[in-house]
mmCIF file of C-alpha atoms and ligand atoms in Angstrom:
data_model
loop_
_atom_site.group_PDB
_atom_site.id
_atom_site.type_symbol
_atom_site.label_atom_id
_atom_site.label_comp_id
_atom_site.label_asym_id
_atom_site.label_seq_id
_atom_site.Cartn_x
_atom_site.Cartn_y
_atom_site.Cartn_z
ATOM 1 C CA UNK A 126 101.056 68.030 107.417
ATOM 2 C CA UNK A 127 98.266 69.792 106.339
ATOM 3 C CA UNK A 128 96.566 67.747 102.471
ATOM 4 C CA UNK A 129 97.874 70.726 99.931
ATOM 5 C CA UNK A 130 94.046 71.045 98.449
ATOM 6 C CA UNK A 131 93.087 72.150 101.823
ATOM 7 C CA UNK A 132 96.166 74.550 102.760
ATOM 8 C CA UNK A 133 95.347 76.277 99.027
ATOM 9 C CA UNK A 134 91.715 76.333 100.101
ATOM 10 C CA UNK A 135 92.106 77.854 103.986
ATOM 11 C CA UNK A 136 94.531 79.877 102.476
ATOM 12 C CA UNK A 137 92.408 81.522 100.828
ATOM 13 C CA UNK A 138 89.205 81.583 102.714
ATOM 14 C CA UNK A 139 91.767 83.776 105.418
ATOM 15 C CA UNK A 140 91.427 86.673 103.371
ATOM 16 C CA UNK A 141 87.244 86.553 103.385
ATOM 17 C CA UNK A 142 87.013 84.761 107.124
ATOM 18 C CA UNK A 143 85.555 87.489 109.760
ATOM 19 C CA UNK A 144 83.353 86.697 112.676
ATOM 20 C CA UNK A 145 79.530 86.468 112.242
ATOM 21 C CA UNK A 146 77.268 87.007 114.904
ATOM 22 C CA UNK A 147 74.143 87.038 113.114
ATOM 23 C CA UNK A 148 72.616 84.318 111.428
ATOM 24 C CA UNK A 149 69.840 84.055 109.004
ATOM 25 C CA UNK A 150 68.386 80.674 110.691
ATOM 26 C CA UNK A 151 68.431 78.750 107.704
ATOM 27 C CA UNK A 152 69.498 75.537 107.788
ATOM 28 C CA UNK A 153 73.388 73.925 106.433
ATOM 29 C CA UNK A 154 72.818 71.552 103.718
ATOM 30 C CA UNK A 155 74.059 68.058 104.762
ATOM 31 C CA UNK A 156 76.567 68.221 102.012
ATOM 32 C CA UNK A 157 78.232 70.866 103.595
ATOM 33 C CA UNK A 158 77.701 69.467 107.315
ATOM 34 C CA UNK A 159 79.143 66.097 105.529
ATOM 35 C CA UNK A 160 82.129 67.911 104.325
ATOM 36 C CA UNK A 161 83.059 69.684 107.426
ATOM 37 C CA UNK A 162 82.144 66.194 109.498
ATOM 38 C CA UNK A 163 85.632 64.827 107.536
ATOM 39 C CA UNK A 164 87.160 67.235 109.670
ATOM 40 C CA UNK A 165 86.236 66.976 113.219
ATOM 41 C CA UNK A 166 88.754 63.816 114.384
ATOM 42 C CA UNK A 167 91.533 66.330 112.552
ATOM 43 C CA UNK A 168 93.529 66.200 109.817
ATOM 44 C CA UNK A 169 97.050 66.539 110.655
ATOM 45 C CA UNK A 170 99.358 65.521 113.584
ATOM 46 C CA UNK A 171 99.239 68.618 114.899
ATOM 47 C CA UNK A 172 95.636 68.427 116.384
ATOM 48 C CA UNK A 173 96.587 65.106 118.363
ATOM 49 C CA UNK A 174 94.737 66.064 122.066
ATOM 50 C CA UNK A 175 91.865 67.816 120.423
ATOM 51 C CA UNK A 176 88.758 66.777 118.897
ATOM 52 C CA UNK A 177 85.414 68.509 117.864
ATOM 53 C CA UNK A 178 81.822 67.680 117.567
ATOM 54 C CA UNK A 179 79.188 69.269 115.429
ATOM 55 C CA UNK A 180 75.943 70.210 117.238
ATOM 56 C CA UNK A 181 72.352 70.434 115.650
ATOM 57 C CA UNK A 182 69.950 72.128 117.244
ATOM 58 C CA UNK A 183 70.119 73.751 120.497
ATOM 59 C CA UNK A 184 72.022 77.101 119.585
ATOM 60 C CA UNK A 185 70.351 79.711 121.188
ATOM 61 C CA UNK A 186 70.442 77.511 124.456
ATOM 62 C CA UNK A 187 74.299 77.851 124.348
ATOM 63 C CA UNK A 188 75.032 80.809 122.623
ATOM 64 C CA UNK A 189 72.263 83.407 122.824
ATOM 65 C CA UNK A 190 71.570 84.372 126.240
ATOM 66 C CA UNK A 191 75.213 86.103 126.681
ATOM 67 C CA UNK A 192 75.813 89.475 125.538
ATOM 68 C CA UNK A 193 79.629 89.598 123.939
ATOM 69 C CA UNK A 194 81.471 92.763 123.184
ATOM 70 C CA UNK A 195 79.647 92.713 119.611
ATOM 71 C CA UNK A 196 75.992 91.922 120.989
ATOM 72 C CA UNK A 197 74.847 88.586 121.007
ATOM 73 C CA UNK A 198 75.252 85.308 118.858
ATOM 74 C CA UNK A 199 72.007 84.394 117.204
ATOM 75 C CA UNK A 200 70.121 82.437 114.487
ATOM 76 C CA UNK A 201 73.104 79.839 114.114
ATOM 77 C CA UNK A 202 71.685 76.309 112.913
ATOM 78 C CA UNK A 203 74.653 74.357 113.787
ATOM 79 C CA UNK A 204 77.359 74.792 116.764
ATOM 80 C CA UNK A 205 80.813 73.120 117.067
ATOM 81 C CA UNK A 206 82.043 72.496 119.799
ATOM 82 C CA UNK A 207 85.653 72.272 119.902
ATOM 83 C CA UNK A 208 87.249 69.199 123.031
ATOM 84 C CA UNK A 209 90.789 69.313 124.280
ATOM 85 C CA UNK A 210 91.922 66.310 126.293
ATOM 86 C CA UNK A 211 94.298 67.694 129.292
ATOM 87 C CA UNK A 212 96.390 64.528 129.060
ATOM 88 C CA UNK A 213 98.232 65.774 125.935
ATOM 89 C CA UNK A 214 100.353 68.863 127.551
ATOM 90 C CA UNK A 215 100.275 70.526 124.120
ATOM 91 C CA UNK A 216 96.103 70.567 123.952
ATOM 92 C CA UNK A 217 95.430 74.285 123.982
ATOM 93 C CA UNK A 218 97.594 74.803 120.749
ATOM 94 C CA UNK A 219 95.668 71.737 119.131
ATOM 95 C CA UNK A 220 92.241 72.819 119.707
ATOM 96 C CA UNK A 221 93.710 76.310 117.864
ATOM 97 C CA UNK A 222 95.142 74.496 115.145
ATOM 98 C CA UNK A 223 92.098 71.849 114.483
ATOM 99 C CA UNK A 224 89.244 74.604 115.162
ATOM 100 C CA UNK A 225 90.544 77.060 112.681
ATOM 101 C CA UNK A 226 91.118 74.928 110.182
ATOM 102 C CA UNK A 227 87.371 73.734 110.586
ATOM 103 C CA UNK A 228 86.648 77.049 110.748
ATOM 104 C CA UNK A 229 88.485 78.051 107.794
ATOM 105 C CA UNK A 230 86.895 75.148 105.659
ATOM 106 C CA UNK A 231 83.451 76.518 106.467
ATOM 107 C CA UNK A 232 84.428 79.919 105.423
ATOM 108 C CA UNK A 233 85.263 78.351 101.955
ATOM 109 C CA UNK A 234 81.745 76.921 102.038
ATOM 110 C CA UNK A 235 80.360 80.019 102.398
ATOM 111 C CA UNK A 236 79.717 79.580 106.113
ATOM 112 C CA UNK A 237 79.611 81.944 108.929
ATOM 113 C CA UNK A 238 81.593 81.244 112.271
ATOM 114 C CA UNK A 239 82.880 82.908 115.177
ATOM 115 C CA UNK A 240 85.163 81.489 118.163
ATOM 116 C CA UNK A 241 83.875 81.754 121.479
ATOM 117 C CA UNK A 242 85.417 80.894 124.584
ATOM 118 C CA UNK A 243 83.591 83.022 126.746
ATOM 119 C CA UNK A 244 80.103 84.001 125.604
ATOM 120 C CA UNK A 245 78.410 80.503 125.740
ATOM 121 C CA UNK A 246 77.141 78.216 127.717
ATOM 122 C CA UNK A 247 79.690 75.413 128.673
ATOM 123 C CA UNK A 248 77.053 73.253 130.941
ATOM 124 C CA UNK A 249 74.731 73.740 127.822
ATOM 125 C CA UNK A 250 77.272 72.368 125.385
ATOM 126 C CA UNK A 251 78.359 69.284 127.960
ATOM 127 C CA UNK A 252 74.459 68.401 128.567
ATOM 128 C CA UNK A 253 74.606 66.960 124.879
ATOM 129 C CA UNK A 254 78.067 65.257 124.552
ATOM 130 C CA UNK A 255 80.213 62.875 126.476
ATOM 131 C CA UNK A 256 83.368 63.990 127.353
ATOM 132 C CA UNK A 257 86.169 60.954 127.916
ATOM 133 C CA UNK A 258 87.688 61.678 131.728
ATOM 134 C CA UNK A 259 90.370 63.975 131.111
ATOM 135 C CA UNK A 260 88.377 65.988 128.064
ATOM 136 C CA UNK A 261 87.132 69.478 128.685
ATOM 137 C CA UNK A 262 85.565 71.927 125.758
ATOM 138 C CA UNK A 263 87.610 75.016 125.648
ATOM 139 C CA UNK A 264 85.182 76.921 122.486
ATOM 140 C CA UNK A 265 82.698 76.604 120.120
ATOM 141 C CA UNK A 266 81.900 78.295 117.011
ATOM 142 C CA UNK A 267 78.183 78.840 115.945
ATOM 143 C CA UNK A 268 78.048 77.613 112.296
ATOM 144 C CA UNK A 269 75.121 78.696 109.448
ATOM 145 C CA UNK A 270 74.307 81.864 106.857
ATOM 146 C CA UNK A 271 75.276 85.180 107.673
ATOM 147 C CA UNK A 272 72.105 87.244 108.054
ATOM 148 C CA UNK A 273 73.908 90.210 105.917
ATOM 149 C CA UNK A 274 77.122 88.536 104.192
ATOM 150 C CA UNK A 275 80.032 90.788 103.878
ATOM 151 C CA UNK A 276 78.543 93.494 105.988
ATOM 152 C CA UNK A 277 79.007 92.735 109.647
ATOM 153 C CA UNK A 278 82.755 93.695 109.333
ATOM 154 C CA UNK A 279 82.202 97.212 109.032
ATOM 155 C CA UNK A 280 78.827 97.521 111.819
ATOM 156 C CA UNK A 281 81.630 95.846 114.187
ATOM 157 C CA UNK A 282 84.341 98.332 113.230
ATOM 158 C CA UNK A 283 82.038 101.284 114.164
ATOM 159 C CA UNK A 284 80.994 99.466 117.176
ATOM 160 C CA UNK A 285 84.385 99.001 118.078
ATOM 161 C CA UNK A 286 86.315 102.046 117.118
ATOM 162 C CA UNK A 287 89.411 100.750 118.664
ATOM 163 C CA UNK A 288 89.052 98.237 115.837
ATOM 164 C CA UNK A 289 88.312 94.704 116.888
ATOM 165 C CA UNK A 290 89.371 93.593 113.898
ATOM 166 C CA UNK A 291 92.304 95.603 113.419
ATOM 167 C CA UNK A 292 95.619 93.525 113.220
ATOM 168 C CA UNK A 293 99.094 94.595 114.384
ATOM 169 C CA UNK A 294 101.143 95.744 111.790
ATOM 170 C CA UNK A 295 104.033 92.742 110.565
ATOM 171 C CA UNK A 296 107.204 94.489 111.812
ATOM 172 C CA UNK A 297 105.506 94.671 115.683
ATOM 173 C CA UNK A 298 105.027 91.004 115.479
ATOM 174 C CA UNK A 299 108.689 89.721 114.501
ATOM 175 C CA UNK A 300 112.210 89.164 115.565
ATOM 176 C CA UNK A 301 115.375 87.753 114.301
ATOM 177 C CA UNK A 302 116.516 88.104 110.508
ATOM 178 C CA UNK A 303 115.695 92.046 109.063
ATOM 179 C CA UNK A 304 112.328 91.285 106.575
ATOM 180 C CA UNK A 305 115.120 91.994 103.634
ATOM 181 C CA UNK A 306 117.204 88.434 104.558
ATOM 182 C CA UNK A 307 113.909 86.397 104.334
ATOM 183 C CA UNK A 308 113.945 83.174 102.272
ATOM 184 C CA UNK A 309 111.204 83.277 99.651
ATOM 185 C CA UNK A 310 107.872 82.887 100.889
ATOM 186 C CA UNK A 311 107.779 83.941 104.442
ATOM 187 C CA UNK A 312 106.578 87.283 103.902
ATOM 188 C CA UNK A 313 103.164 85.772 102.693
ATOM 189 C CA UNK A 314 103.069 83.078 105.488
ATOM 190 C CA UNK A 315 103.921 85.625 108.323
ATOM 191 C CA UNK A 316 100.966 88.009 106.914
ATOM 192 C CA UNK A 317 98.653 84.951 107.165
ATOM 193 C CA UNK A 318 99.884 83.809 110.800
ATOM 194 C CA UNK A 319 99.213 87.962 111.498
ATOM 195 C CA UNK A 320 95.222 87.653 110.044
ATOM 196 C CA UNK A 321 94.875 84.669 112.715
ATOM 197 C CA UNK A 322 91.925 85.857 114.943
ATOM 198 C CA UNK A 323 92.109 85.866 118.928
ATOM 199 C CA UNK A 324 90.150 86.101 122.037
ATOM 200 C CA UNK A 325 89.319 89.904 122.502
ATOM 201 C CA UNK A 326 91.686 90.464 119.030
ATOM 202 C CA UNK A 327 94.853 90.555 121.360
ATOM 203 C CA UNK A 328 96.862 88.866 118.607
ATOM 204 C CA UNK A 329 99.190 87.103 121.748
ATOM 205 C CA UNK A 330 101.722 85.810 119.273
ATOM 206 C CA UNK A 331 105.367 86.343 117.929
ATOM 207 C CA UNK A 332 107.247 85.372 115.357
ATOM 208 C CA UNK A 333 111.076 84.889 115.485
ATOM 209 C CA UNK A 334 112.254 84.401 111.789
ATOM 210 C CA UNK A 335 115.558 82.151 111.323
ATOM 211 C CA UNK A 336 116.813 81.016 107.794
ATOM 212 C CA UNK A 337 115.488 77.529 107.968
ATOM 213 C CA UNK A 338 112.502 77.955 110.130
ATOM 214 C CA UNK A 339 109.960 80.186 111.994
ATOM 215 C CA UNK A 340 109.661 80.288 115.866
ATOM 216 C CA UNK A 341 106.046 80.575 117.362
ATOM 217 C CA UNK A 342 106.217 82.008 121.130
ATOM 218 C CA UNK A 343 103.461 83.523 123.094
ATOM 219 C CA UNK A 344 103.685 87.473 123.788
ATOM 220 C CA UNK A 345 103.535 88.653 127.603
ATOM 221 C CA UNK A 346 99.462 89.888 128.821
ATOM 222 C CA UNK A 347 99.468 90.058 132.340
ATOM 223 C CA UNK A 348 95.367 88.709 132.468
ATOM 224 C CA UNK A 349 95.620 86.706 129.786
ATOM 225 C CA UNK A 350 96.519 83.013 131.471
ATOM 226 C CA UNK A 351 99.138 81.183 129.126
ATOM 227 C CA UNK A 352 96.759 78.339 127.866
ATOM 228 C CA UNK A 353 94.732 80.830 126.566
ATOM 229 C CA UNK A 354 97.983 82.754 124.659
ATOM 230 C CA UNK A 355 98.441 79.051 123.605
ATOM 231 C CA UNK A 356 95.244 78.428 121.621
ATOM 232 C CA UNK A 357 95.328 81.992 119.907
ATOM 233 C CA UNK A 358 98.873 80.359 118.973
ATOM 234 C CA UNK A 359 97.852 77.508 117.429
ATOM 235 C CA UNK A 360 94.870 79.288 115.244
ATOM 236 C CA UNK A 361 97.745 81.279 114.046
ATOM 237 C CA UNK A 362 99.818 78.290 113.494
ATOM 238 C CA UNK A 363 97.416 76.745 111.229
ATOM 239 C CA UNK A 364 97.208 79.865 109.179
ATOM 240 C CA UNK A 365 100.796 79.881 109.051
ATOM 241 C CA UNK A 366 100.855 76.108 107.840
ATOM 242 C CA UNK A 367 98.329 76.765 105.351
ATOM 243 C CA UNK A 368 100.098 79.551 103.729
ATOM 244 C CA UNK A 369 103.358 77.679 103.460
ATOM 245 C CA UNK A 370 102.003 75.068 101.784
ATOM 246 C CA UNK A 371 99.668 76.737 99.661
ATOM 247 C CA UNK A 372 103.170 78.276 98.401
ATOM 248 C CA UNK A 373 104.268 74.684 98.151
ATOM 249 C CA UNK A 374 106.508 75.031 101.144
ATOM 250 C CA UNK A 375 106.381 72.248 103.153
ATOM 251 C CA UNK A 376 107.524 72.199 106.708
ATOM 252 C CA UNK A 377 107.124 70.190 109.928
ATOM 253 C CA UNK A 378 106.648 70.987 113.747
ATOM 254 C CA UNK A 379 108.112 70.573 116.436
ATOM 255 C CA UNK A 380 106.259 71.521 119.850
ATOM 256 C CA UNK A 381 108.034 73.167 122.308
ATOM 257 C CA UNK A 382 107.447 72.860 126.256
ATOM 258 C CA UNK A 383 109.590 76.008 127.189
ATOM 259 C CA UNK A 384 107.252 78.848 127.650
ATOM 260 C CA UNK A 385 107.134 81.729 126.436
ATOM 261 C CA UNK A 386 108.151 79.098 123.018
ATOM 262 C CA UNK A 387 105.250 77.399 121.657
ATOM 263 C CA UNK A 388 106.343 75.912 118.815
ATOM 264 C CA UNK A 389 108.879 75.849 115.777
ATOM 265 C CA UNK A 390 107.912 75.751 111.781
ATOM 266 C CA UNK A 391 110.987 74.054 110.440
ATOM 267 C CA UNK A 392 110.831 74.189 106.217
ATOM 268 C CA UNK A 393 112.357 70.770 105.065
ATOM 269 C CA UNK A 394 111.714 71.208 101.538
ATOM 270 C CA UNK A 395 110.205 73.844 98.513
ATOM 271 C CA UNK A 396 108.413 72.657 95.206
ATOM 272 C CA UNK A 397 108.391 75.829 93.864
ATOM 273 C CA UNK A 398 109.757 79.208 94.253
ATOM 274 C CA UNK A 399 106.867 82.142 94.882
ATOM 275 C CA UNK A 400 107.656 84.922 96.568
ATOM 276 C CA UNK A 401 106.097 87.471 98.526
HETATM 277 C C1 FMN B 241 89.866 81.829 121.126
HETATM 278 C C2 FMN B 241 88.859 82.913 120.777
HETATM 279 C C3 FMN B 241 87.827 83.190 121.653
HETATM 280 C C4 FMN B 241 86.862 84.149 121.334
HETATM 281 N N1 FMN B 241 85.806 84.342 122.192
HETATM 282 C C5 FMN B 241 84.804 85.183 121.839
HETATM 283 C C6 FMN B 241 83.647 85.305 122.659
HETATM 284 O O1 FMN B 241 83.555 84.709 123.729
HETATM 285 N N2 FMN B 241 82.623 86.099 122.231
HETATM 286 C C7 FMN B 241 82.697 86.788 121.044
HETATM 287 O O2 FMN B 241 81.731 87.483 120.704
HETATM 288 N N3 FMN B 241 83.805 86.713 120.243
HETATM 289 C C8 FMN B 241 84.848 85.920 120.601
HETATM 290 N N4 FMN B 241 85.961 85.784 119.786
HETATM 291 C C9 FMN B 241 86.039 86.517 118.500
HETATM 292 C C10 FMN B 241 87.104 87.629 118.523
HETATM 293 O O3 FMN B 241 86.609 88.769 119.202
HETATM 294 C C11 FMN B 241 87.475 87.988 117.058
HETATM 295 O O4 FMN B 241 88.017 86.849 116.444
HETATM 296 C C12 FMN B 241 88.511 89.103 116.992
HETATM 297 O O5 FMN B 241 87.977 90.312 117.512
HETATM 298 C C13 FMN B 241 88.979 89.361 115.553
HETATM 299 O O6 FMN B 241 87.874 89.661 114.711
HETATM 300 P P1 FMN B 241 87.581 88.783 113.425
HETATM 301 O O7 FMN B 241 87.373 87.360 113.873
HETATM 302 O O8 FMN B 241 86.323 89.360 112.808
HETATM 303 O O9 FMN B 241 88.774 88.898 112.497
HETATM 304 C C14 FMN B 241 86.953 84.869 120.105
HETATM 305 C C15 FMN B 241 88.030 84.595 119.231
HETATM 306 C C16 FMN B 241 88.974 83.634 119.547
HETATM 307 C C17 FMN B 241 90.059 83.316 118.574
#
């Protein structure tokens, strides 16, 4: 379970979190990079098969020579680098849940991030760690100052008119009980699992909503391979966690190996009612 200062913290840094691509070059105060370093061996059983490491120096070597969607990644003083280990079968949805809430925790210091899984150098990133036998890094995130806080939401949106950063509305996303049978609080922790970001914004998750708990599968994309639908699960999964308990609903879960399933939020008990 996720420490409740920390779920009331991500929670909120989900509402200001948007990708950053460009960075102003200055330098992360070792406060922060201390702060952040509490992090990277995880912080709840959920991110057991994943582990990150923080990178100094060396960011335009793995992140600027590729040319995203967006443009490219520059100016970043710091990189994580996020490690699952394939001998945990549930490792995707780890590195999802431990990255974001990394992620998340540098938004609330004011930091800039961005998943990548595609636009970076993996040999680059390798060259400067060691990687146990059955270890493999799936993403990083470039981590420093936004070069224009705030603004690189809307450049991207007219870059992107079909609106990278456009979610799915809530009712496209769920199944089971009708929205008007929910128990208190899930409206707010759905709309957090829905702000989760994904590879190329495909949002590859669903929601089935029962009375006592919350079912996490992965949605059907014919290119998109399942381990990849499994770590856009688990970044949603941590929003999802963070929300609940932030609302002082605290829940435990269970991992599923039946695909499309991924995993099920089951609420054991409330310490106080807010609803959505
Ligand atoms: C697992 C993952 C991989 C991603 N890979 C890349 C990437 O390779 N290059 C890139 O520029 N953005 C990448 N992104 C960023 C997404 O495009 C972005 O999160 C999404 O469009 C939603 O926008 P937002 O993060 O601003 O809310 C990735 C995001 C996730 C979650």
């Amino acid at each position: 379970m996720i420490r409740e200062d920390l779920a009331s913290r991500w929670y909120n840094a989900i509402f200001s979190r948007h990708s950053v691509r460009a960075y102003d070059g200055s330098s992360v105060p070792s406060g922060m990079q201390d702060e952040i370093g509490q992090l990277l061996d995880g912080f709840s059983p959920m991110c057991k098969g994943a582990r990150a490491v923080l990178l100094e120096g060396g960011s335009s070597e793995i992140l600027a020579g590729f040319m995203g969607v967006f443009g490219k990644i520059s100016g970043a003083d710091l990189v994580l680098a996020l490690i699952g280990d394939a001998s945990y079968p549930n490792h995707e949805v780890a590195v999802g849940f431990l990255g974001e809430g990394i992620i998340l925790h540098a938004t609330s210091l004011g930091l800039g991030t961005c998943w990548v899984s595609g636009t970076y150098s993996r040999k680059a990133v390798e060259a400067r760690i060691e990687l146990g036998e059955s270890e493999k890094v799936m993403a990083v995130s470039p981590i420093g100052f936004a070069e224009k806080p705030g603004n690189e939401m809307e450049e991207n949106s007219m870059k992107a008119p079909g609106g990278l950063h456009k979610r799915k509305p809530l009712e496209s996303l769920i199944r089971g009980l009708p929205m008007k049978d929910w128990p208190p609080g899930f409206r707010n922790i759905l709309e957090a699992a829905r702000l989760a970001p994904s590879a190329v914004n495909r949002q590859p998750w669903r929601f089935t909503v029962k009375s006592d708990r919350i079912l996490v599968s992965a949605a059907r994309f014919e290119l998109l391979p399942m381990a990849a639908r499994k770590l856009d699960c688990g970044i949603a999964m941590l929003h999802l966690e963070a929300a609940s308990g932030a609302s002082g609903i605290h829940g435990e879960w269970s991992l599923l190996d039946t695909p499309p399933g991924v995993a099920e939020y089951i609420i054991r008990h409330r310490l106080r009612r807010r609803d959505s």
